[in-house]
């Protein structure tokens, strides 16, 4: 690229930055959003809790009965937010909005850089960034999208960030074009630094958002088919080394949880016969498109843009137009669809005769100016601040924090999302459904909300499961309540059945009576559940255990957290008794008493059972170490870092050998 072209490229990038800053400016000053139902509050809570305990990132006791911290969510966004909190003295909410707004502004610039790197055409590349900044092609293809953003000329990317909390997805979409640049350079120009940068960006995307990672896989497949690199195997090497590096935070157990939970998270996306048929049709379409493009007089970068656009567009439209899911949460790929489609739209300008191109770009610039004003009005109206102290979710969190400190509660709907922004108290469920290691938890949660087929025993089943998982309170929002989602089919079912602890309007906190507030309980070994219930009304396998919780014949046990990854238990144990702990089982838990290691095992509903090695008074220490998986992944991570260090230190060649 000539010096003149570099200047033009920098000017184009600057224009895109200024334009998107004008669009997203309100986000930089936002503290709490008025959209209580946004998942962004769970991300804010996650960042706040991580920042509060920077040297205790092992076990996460706050959600789902507890989980390894890597299951709380992919951590890169939270790390960046925590760093901004520390550097600027901001609250978690303010830091979150600063971070996500910054990446939002950078997204079109990254897309421009990728298009320019592949095509060397400044005009169409800038046009791609401009269209991506000002328009949402998805609105012209899907009426549901147009309806949600209230018009064809509003911004879906901004709306989902603000209304739904798509912060990690926004960050991943900004990093994706940069990763494509680095992979292409590593495979064409060579150079160890490009390979390492590609690996770093791959790791960053993987630690940010799963949809972005799948989009990167699609992009790399499209690159391989288009440019037909001789050294294509380097992509596999970079991918393997990148995974090894981040494996302590992207463990095999986490991958298994996502695979199990994602098809039913936020909807039913399980494969059906229709899914296989549509998937086969889409795969055939991809192959035909690739063959046609190879035979046509198409430049490699246009070939890449077309293949890259085809996959997310096909996934999205198959769901919106045909109601068929060929992958979990297919509607979420609308953002990848838009990112890729704007490239095709912009580079169609190359077909315009040269004598008309100047006029064309002048018209586009004028239209973009008017559209920027239009979407800025939209975005400014969309960003709505709120005073958190006036939210019912805040009041519930603060009441439980003051009156039931440290006790687990079942928080419903938006209260669950906001709860840990304001308190360190643990939740029955909470967090992000795809990452929950105890997948059975979704069944009692569904039963408590829906009461499906429970009839007059609806409250009985709900109270049963609340006791089973150690919830000492439950928040319920009635028809006139201020909580957003109101997920209870029969919100009045606890009236007269459970004591009322707090009430404001139609929002209520009920107490779940329990003989002991402890998470540790002495029960007969025979009472441990050994069969996983088929559904929430199948309580027979768990009845003996729940009955033992309230049986005064069994002595109470104390459970005291020491930080977040270690606990001390005091109990008096008789023969044929065990210590049942209402904390999610993981092979990384270890228990000790009098210097001897005790057996820790899983019951049929995903909780822990410790077998004591003595009869009588027993002092036990429960410690989460991560187990063999943590050792293996840290060895892999260290090996990857050493390999990258050796590669950088080599002085023989600028290329990978």
XYZ file of C-alpha atoms in Angstrom:
657
model
C 0.000 0.000 0.000
C 1.346 3.394 -0.988
C 1.840 6.173 1.604
C -1.128 8.036 0.075
C -3.358 5.010 0.420
C -2.236 4.558 4.022
C -3.313 8.113 4.777
C -6.680 7.490 3.148
C -7.093 4.251 5.092
C -6.337 6.022 8.370
C -8.819 8.773 7.511
C -11.495 6.191 6.723
C -10.838 4.435 10.023
C -11.046 7.758 11.871
C -14.372 8.595 10.209
C -15.776 5.227 11.252
C -14.597 5.747 14.830
C -16.183 9.190 15.031
C -19.400 8.046 13.398
C -19.840 5.085 15.735
C -18.854 7.133 18.754
C -21.621 9.563 17.850
C -24.047 6.633 17.673
C -22.932 4.922 20.897
C -21.983 7.973 23.003
C -24.776 7.542 25.601
C -23.432 4.103 26.549
C -20.130 5.533 27.779
C -21.874 7.471 30.532
C -24.477 4.853 31.441
C -24.506 3.366 34.943
C -27.597 1.181 35.355
C -29.877 0.455 32.427
C -33.656 0.561 32.737
C -33.900 -2.805 30.944
C -34.129 -5.008 34.026
C -34.540 -8.143 31.963
C -31.179 -7.765 30.232
C -28.571 -10.488 30.784
C -25.999 -7.689 31.067
C -26.767 -7.531 34.786
C -25.470 -11.077 35.224
C -22.265 -10.024 33.423
C -21.972 -6.989 35.693
C -22.463 -9.196 38.753
C -19.878 -11.617 37.416
C -17.297 -8.853 36.919
C -18.032 -7.302 40.319
C -17.553 -10.575 42.164
C -14.392 -11.447 40.235
C -12.918 -8.000 40.911
C -13.707 -8.326 44.617
C -11.712 -11.579 44.901
C -8.872 -11.391 42.378
C -6.821 -14.102 44.073
C -9.660 -16.531 44.758
C -10.705 -17.631 41.285
C -11.465 -21.286 41.903
C -14.997 -22.103 43.008
C -18.029 -19.921 42.252
C -20.574 -20.462 45.084
C -23.083 -17.858 43.924
C -25.053 -19.634 41.185
C -26.528 -23.071 40.594
C -25.490 -24.600 43.897
C -21.922 -23.598 43.112
C -19.673 -24.346 40.149
C -16.047 -24.038 39.027
C -15.459 -20.367 38.264
C -14.890 -21.062 34.567
C -18.550 -22.195 34.417
C -19.765 -18.776 35.578
C -19.133 -17.486 32.034
C -16.302 -17.152 29.536
C -14.094 -14.661 31.404
C -12.388 -12.222 29.027
C -15.089 -9.561 29.138
C -15.208 -9.817 32.940
C -11.419 -9.480 33.178
C -11.466 -6.343 31.039
C -14.338 -4.852 33.043
C -12.550 -5.634 36.315
C -9.375 -3.969 34.974
C -11.326 -0.849 33.978
C -12.932 -0.818 37.428
C -9.514 -0.870 39.071
C -7.875 1.617 36.698
C -10.659 4.179 36.651
C -12.331 3.660 40.005
C -15.636 2.938 38.267
C -18.480 0.774 39.480
C -18.939 -2.591 37.772
C -21.999 -1.302 35.901
C -20.240 1.788 34.569
C -17.104 -0.147 33.632
C -19.191 -2.731 31.787
C -20.829 -0.073 29.642
C -17.515 1.658 28.923
C -15.992 -1.633 27.770
C -18.906 -2.766 25.618
C -19.353 0.696 24.080
C -15.650 0.803 23.177
C -15.797 -2.531 21.392
C -19.044 -1.514 19.697
C -17.347 1.562 18.269
C -14.338 -0.496 17.171
C -16.431 -3.164 15.383
C -16.898 -1.396 12.007
C -13.251 -0.308 12.057
C -12.163 -3.929 12.453
C -14.454 -4.952 9.596
C -12.995 -2.197 7.396
C -9.474 -3.366 8.256
C -10.274 -6.972 7.310
C -11.909 -6.022 4.013
C -8.995 -3.743 3.147
C -6.391 -6.339 4.107
C -7.963 -8.967 1.855
C -9.023 -6.794 -1.089
C -6.662 -3.770 -1.032
C -9.693 -1.745 -2.146
C -10.216 1.270 0.124
C -13.550 2.464 -1.278
C -15.593 -0.753 -0.942
C -13.911 -1.587 2.372
C -14.890 1.780 3.791
C -18.392 1.321 2.400
C -18.639 -2.023 4.219
C -17.707 -0.339 7.494
C -20.178 2.457 6.768
C -23.079 0.112 6.027
C -22.252 -1.949 9.104
C -22.334 1.242 11.171
C -25.644 2.577 9.877
C -27.830 -0.286 8.675
C -29.067 -3.717 9.714
C -29.513 -5.939 6.647
C -31.277 -8.486 8.832
C -34.233 -6.147 9.207
C -34.812 -6.309 5.426
C -34.753 -10.112 5.502
C -36.612 -10.941 8.720
C -39.813 -9.183 9.731
C -39.318 -10.184 13.392
C -36.034 -8.272 13.484
C -37.595 -5.216 11.832
C -40.436 -5.388 14.338
C -38.131 -5.553 17.335
C -36.074 -2.560 16.254
C -39.227 -0.715 15.192
C -38.316 -0.101 11.579
C -36.070 -1.084 8.701
C -33.547 1.675 9.317
C -32.667 1.140 12.970
C -29.689 -0.772 14.319
C -30.154 -4.356 15.473
C -26.559 -4.630 16.663
C -27.027 -1.706 19.029
C -30.496 -2.759 20.126
C -29.413 -6.257 21.165
C -26.418 -4.842 23.026
C -28.543 -2.408 25.032
C -31.800 -4.326 25.409
C -30.582 -7.927 25.683
C -27.035 -7.425 26.950
C -25.053 -8.876 24.028
C -21.747 -7.541 25.382
C -19.585 -10.667 24.899
C -21.035 -11.241 21.433
C -20.233 -7.632 20.503
C -16.644 -8.035 21.663
C -16.215 -11.313 19.768
C -17.566 -9.762 16.562
C -14.991 -6.993 16.875
C -12.125 -9.438 17.377
C -13.257 -11.780 14.586
C -12.147 -9.656 11.573
C -8.793 -9.023 13.258
C -8.296 -12.765 13.700
C -9.065 -13.317 9.996
C -6.398 -10.744 9.079
C -3.784 -12.454 11.246
C -4.565 -15.949 9.961
C -4.417 -14.764 6.356
C -1.091 -13.006 6.936
C 0.339 -16.000 8.807
C -0.572 -18.291 5.911
C 0.549 -16.009 3.077
C 3.245 -13.600 4.214
C 4.425 -15.982 6.918
C 5.997 -14.770 10.100
C 5.915 -16.095 13.616
C 4.414 -12.917 14.995
C 1.360 -13.180 12.738
C 0.861 -16.782 13.807
C 1.112 -15.867 17.484
C -1.246 -12.918 16.993
C -3.713 -15.259 15.283
C -3.440 -17.596 18.248
C -3.931 -14.783 20.750
C -7.031 -13.536 18.956
C -8.427 -17.057 18.641
C -7.954 -17.472 22.388
C -9.548 -14.095 23.067
C -12.621 -14.961 20.997
C -12.929 -18.373 22.649
C -12.749 -16.744 26.092
C -15.397 -14.193 25.153
C -18.299 -15.801 23.343
C -19.169 -19.218 21.923
C -21.037 -17.768 18.926
C -17.960 -15.758 17.978
C -15.827 -18.900 18.176
C -18.149 -20.798 15.828
C -18.137 -17.794 13.487
C -14.328 -17.878 13.478
C -14.439 -21.557 12.519
C -16.790 -20.683 9.643
C -14.485 -17.860 8.545
C -11.391 -20.082 8.617
C -13.146 -22.827 6.650
C -14.145 -20.222 4.071
C -10.555 -18.918 3.919
C -9.185 -22.410 3.352
C -11.647 -23.156 0.555
C -11.064 -19.795 -1.102
C -7.333 -19.146 -0.933
C -6.221 -22.796 -0.868
C -3.122 -22.173 1.208
C -0.267 -24.621 0.749
C 0.423 -24.526 4.466
C -3.225 -24.936 5.523
C -2.189 -27.227 8.389
C -0.897 -24.194 10.291
C -4.472 -23.245 11.110
C -4.871 -26.546 12.937
C -1.576 -26.045 14.777
C -2.528 -22.514 15.831
C -5.957 -23.729 16.950
C -4.572 -26.614 19.013
C -1.913 -24.488 20.694
C -4.480 -21.746 21.380
C -6.845 -24.211 23.013
C -4.071 -25.662 25.144
C -3.203 -22.169 26.346
C -6.731 -21.295 27.439
C -7.794 -24.796 28.498
C -7.802 -23.958 32.250
C -10.678 -21.572 31.456
C -12.201 -23.620 28.626
C -12.127 -27.051 30.181
C -13.492 -30.291 28.704
C -16.079 -30.281 31.505
C -17.246 -26.814 30.471
C -17.483 -27.870 26.822
C -19.553 -30.897 27.863
C -21.895 -28.685 29.914
C -22.439 -26.308 26.987
C -23.173 -29.214 24.652
C -25.686 -30.619 27.122
C -27.449 -27.401 28.081
C -27.417 -25.230 24.939
C -30.076 -27.130 22.946
C -32.658 -26.328 25.648
C -31.352 -22.966 26.866
C -33.777 -20.149 26.074
C -35.917 -22.420 23.916
C -36.045 -25.877 22.373
C -33.294 -26.177 19.771
C -32.880 -29.935 19.873
C -32.318 -31.680 16.568
C -35.350 -33.154 14.841
C -35.812 -34.983 11.562
C -36.448 -31.602 9.938
C -33.135 -30.335 11.310
C -31.193 -33.097 9.569
C -33.023 -32.562 6.287
C -32.502 -28.800 6.318
C -28.868 -29.204 7.390
C -28.252 -31.533 4.431
C -29.886 -29.013 2.075
C -27.820 -26.140 3.467
C -24.606 -28.177 3.201
C -25.412 -29.035 -0.408
C -26.096 -25.359 -1.092
C -22.742 -24.423 0.378
C -20.952 -26.975 -1.817
C -22.790 -25.797 -4.939
C -22.041 -22.150 -4.175
C -18.361 -22.952 -3.684
C -18.208 -24.869 -6.971
C -19.929 -22.076 -8.900
C -17.658 -19.426 -7.444
C -14.558 -21.440 -8.326
C -15.677 -21.657 -11.945
C -16.695 -18.019 -12.180
C -14.460 -15.037 -12.675
C -14.531 -14.143 -8.984
C -11.664 -12.675 -7.001
C -10.591 -14.737 -3.962
C -11.752 -12.181 -1.451
C -15.253 -12.018 -2.977
C -15.304 -15.803 -2.960
C -14.450 -15.682 0.751
C -17.080 -13.042 1.509
C -19.763 -15.113 -0.234
C -18.924 -18.366 1.553
C -18.568 -16.613 4.893
C -21.955 -14.901 4.427
C -23.731 -18.058 3.308
C -23.417 -20.099 6.511
C -24.734 -17.678 9.184
C -27.370 -16.407 6.750
C -28.579 -19.941 6.070
C -28.599 -20.798 9.786
C -30.542 -17.639 10.662
C -33.079 -17.757 7.842
C -33.729 -21.483 8.285
C -34.858 -20.634 11.785
C -36.764 -17.411 11.123
C -38.327 -18.469 7.830
C -38.684 -22.202 8.371
C -38.750 -22.579 12.147
C -35.950 -25.162 11.981
C -32.909 -25.104 14.247
C -29.781 -26.624 12.740
C -27.649 -25.422 15.656
C -28.383 -24.302 19.213
C -29.873 -20.792 19.425
C -29.721 -20.199 15.650
C -31.322 -16.746 15.870
C -28.189 -15.480 17.624
C -26.207 -15.845 14.358
C -28.079 -12.900 12.872
C -25.141 -10.705 13.922
C -22.636 -12.834 12.028
C -25.056 -12.787 9.101
C -25.143 -8.992 9.073
C -21.378 -8.645 9.432
C -20.828 -10.864 6.392
C -23.676 -9.537 4.261
C -22.463 -5.938 4.431
C -19.238 -7.084 2.773
C -21.189 -8.438 -0.190
C -23.344 -5.319 -0.332
C -20.332 -3.009 -0.275
C -18.219 -4.885 -2.785
C -21.100 -4.983 -5.218
C -20.008 -1.366 -5.809
C -17.033 -2.711 -7.738
C -19.466 -3.683 -10.490
C -20.404 -0.036 -10.996
C -18.617 1.448 -14.039
C -15.645 3.598 -13.055
C -17.154 6.772 -14.512
C -20.097 6.517 -12.100
C -18.222 5.535 -8.972
C -17.390 9.068 -7.829
C -21.035 10.068 -8.034
C -22.024 6.830 -6.329
C -19.752 7.437 -3.333
C -20.960 11.034 -3.033
C -24.561 9.829 -2.882
C -23.586 7.174 -0.341
C -21.787 9.746 1.823
C -24.842 12.026 1.806
C -27.187 9.131 2.603
C -24.858 7.966 5.375
C -24.887 11.407 6.949
C -28.687 11.483 7.095
C -28.843 7.850 8.268
C -26.301 8.543 11.023
C -28.485 11.346 12.354
C -31.498 9.035 12.166
C -29.885 6.112 13.995
C -28.280 8.423 16.560
C -31.747 9.633 17.495
C -32.791 6.000 17.801
C -29.826 4.981 19.945
C -30.123 8.008 22.211
C -33.790 7.170 22.817
C -32.930 3.502 23.397
C -30.387 4.120 26.171
C -32.447 4.655 29.320
C -30.730 5.032 32.688
C -32.338 3.848 35.915
C -31.866 4.500 39.617
C -31.112 1.016 40.971
C -32.326 1.863 44.472
C -35.849 2.243 43.071
C -35.874 -1.214 41.481
C -37.780 -3.996 43.196
C -34.889 -6.321 42.321
C -32.566 -4.073 44.334
C -34.954 -4.013 47.296
C -35.247 -7.804 47.348
C -31.478 -8.235 47.133
C -30.788 -5.726 49.875
C -33.461 -7.124 52.206
C -32.060 -10.641 51.928
C -28.517 -9.313 52.228
C -29.373 -7.580 55.500
C -31.747 -10.143 56.991
C -30.549 -13.477 55.595
C -26.825 -12.965 54.941
C -25.069 -15.885 53.322
C -28.244 -17.934 52.845
C -29.213 -19.418 49.507
C -32.465 -18.197 47.941
C -34.503 -18.899 44.837
C -34.708 -15.623 42.879
C -37.088 -15.462 39.976
C -36.821 -13.762 36.608
C -35.062 -10.411 36.445
C -34.432 -10.516 40.202
C -32.102 -13.432 39.541
C -30.188 -11.399 36.937
C -29.734 -8.361 39.182
C -29.366 -10.146 42.515
C -25.595 -10.549 42.658
C -24.980 -7.030 41.414
C -26.022 -5.982 44.928
C -25.219 -8.935 47.197
C -22.785 -11.812 47.643
C -25.576 -14.167 48.749
C -25.846 -17.388 46.703
C -28.739 -18.364 44.453
C -30.578 -21.628 43.810
C -30.117 -21.183 40.056
C -28.918 -17.879 38.555
C -26.155 -17.138 36.085
C -26.032 -18.447 32.526
C -27.981 -21.621 31.725
C -25.644 -23.126 29.073
C -22.720 -23.215 31.503
C -24.372 -24.797 34.568
C -22.479 -28.033 35.354
C -25.431 -29.626 37.173
C -27.804 -29.918 34.226
C -30.486 -31.531 36.403
C -31.087 -28.174 38.136
C -33.134 -27.001 35.164
C -35.774 -29.643 35.967
C -36.688 -28.519 39.516
C -36.450 -24.878 38.374
C -38.971 -25.606 35.603
C -41.204 -27.435 38.064
C -41.156 -24.549 40.540
C -41.997 -22.011 37.842
C -44.556 -23.917 35.807
C -46.192 -26.379 38.187
C -46.826 -28.416 35.030
C -49.091 -31.409 35.733
C -48.706 -30.871 39.483
C -52.337 -29.966 40.078
C -53.195 -29.221 43.690
C -49.735 -30.389 44.781
C -47.980 -27.594 42.922
C -46.769 -25.874 46.098
C -45.770 -29.214 47.659
C -43.478 -30.132 44.772
C -41.955 -26.647 44.703
C -41.245 -26.638 48.454
C -39.803 -30.142 48.140
C -37.209 -29.046 45.585
C -36.401 -25.824 47.431
C -35.585 -27.891 50.533
C -33.592 -30.413 48.494
C -31.221 -27.709 47.258
C -30.956 -25.717 50.466
C -32.944 -22.631 49.420
C -34.115 -20.778 52.532
C -36.265 -18.216 50.724
C -38.021 -17.661 47.408
C -39.031 -14.441 45.666
C -42.301 -14.437 43.729
C -43.713 -11.728 41.498
C -47.464 -11.696 40.999
C -49.420 -10.354 38.005
C -49.006 -6.766 39.219
C -45.427 -7.234 40.374
C -42.554 -5.077 39.164
C -40.241 -7.951 38.261
C -39.962 -8.167 34.470
C -40.550 -11.777 33.453
C -43.075 -13.032 36.046
C -42.252 -16.672 35.264
C -44.570 -18.296 37.822
C -47.636 -19.900 36.266
C -49.352 -19.816 39.694
C -47.670 -17.093 41.750
C -50.227 -17.394 44.566
C -49.496 -21.031 45.315
C -47.329 -20.256 48.363
C -49.943 -18.077 50.081
C -50.858 -19.738 53.367
C -48.191 -22.400 52.786
C -45.017 -20.420 53.430
C -44.394 -17.549 55.859
C -44.110 -14.105 54.279
C -40.779 -12.413 55.014
C -41.182 -9.259 52.917
C -43.788 -7.837 50.593
C -44.118 -4.723 48.474
C -47.129 -4.576 46.205
C -47.356 -7.856 44.336
C -43.702 -8.831 44.934
C -43.101 -11.177 47.860
C -40.288 -13.026 49.599
C -41.417 -16.242 51.262
C -39.453 -18.226 53.827
C -38.744 -21.892 53.187
C -38.751 -23.464 56.678
C -35.767 -25.639 57.462
C -34.467 -27.320 60.578
C -30.998 -25.973 59.897
C -29.641 -23.157 57.735
C -26.476 -25.185 57.124
C -25.592 -26.601 53.718
C -24.251 -29.747 55.428
C -26.599 -32.383 56.844
C -26.223 -35.734 58.570
C -28.432 -38.310 56.865
C -28.519 -42.123 56.671
C -26.378 -43.498 53.871
C -29.473 -45.312 52.620
C -31.273 -41.953 52.149
C -28.835 -40.716 49.492
C -30.581 -40.471 46.115
C -29.215 -43.082 43.725
C -31.596 -42.621 40.788
C -31.938 -39.347 38.929
C -35.606 -38.302 38.703
C -37.107 -38.403 35.238
C -38.968 -35.118 35.773
C -39.851 -32.702 38.536
C -42.814 -34.709 39.777
C -40.740 -37.878 40.067
C -39.693 -37.188 43.660
C -39.602 -40.779 44.909
C -35.797 -41.174 44.531
C -35.216 -38.036 46.635
C -37.960 -38.373 49.262
C -35.870 -40.198 51.859
C -33.153 -37.558 51.593
C -35.546 -34.594 51.953
C -37.340 -36.286 54.846
C -33.996 -36.760 56.623
C -33.258 -33.016 56.381
C -36.074 -32.249 58.826
C -35.777 -35.384 60.965
C -34.739 -34.370 64.526
C -33.207 -37.809 65.091
C -30.167 -36.737 63.077
C -27.805 -34.202 64.650
C -27.280 -30.858 62.947
C -24.008 -30.179 61.162
C -22.390 -26.771 60.697
C -21.007 -25.532 57.397
C -18.777 -22.464 57.269
C -17.194 -21.088 54.114
C -13.528 -20.096 54.359
C -13.341 -17.853 51.312
C -15.142 -19.273 48.289
C -13.271 -22.522 47.651
C -12.932 -24.056 51.109
C -15.353 -24.877 53.912
C -15.185 -26.294 57.427
C -17.803 -28.779 58.626
C -18.464 -29.798 62.218
C -20.631 -32.864 62.711
C -21.321 -35.803 64.982
C -21.688 -38.900 62.873
C -23.088 -42.311 63.738
C -22.568 -45.599 61.978
C -24.138 -45.885 58.513
C -24.461 -42.105 58.238
C -22.940 -39.685 55.735
C -22.558 -35.942 55.430
C -24.712 -34.639 52.616
C -23.643 -31.214 51.301
C -25.958 -29.018 49.250
C -23.140 -27.887 46.969
C -22.674 -29.048 43.382
C -20.436 -32.084 43.097
C -17.256 -31.829 41.052
C -14.318 -34.268 40.971
C -12.123 -31.372 42.070
C -13.578 -31.360 45.595
C -11.507 -32.989 48.323
C -12.428 -33.636 51.965
C -10.119 -34.287 54.917
C -10.602 -35.197 58.572
C -7.758 -35.609 61.079
C -5.272 -35.619 58.230
C -7.016 -38.459 56.381
C -8.639 -37.964 53.002
C -12.334 -38.836 52.842
C -14.328 -40.144 49.933
C -16.415 -37.495 48.140
C -19.064 -38.696 45.712
C -22.048 -37.430 43.723
C -25.677 -38.157 44.493
C -28.341 -38.554 41.818
C -29.333 -34.840 41.805
C -25.810 -33.469 41.427
C -24.935 -32.696 45.070
C -22.030 -33.873 47.246
C -21.857 -36.730 49.705
C -18.869 -37.135 52.055
C -18.261 -40.467 53.741
C -16.658 -39.878 57.171
C -13.949 -42.228 58.400
C -15.085 -42.290 62.010
C -18.056 -42.399 64.375
C -18.627 -39.497 66.768
C -17.520 -35.854 66.599
C -15.892 -35.099 63.266
C -14.124 -31.964 62.015
C -13.897 -31.923 58.229
C -12.235 -29.584 55.763
C -13.738 -29.412 52.298
C -11.459 -27.924 49.635
C -11.904 -27.340 45.919
C -8.678 -27.969 43.988
C -9.985 -28.597 40.477
C -8.695 -32.164 40.474
C -6.861 -33.916 37.667
C -8.575 -31.781 35.008
C -7.064 -28.628 36.457
C -3.594 -30.200 36.600
C -3.848 -31.413 33.000
C -5.140 -28.123 31.610
C -2.488 -26.085 33.425
C 0.235 -28.356 32.079
C -1.198 -27.876 28.580
C -1.383 -24.117 29.090
C 2.206 -23.885 30.305
C 3.374 -26.041 27.386
C 1.605 -23.742 24.910
C 3.213 -20.661 26.439
C 6.645 -22.269 26.315
C 6.115 -23.260 22.674
C 5.110 -19.695 21.770
C 8.095 -18.301 23.664
C 10.501 -20.606 21.857
C 8.921 -19.673 18.523
C 9.384 -15.973 19.180
C 12.951 -16.474 20.367
C 14.043 -18.229 17.183
C 16.279 -16.115 14.962
C 16.663 -18.395 12.006
C 13.567 -17.577 9.965
C 10.586 -15.252 9.992
C 8.315 -18.128 9.051
C 6.904 -21.028 11.013
C 8.980 -24.136 10.519
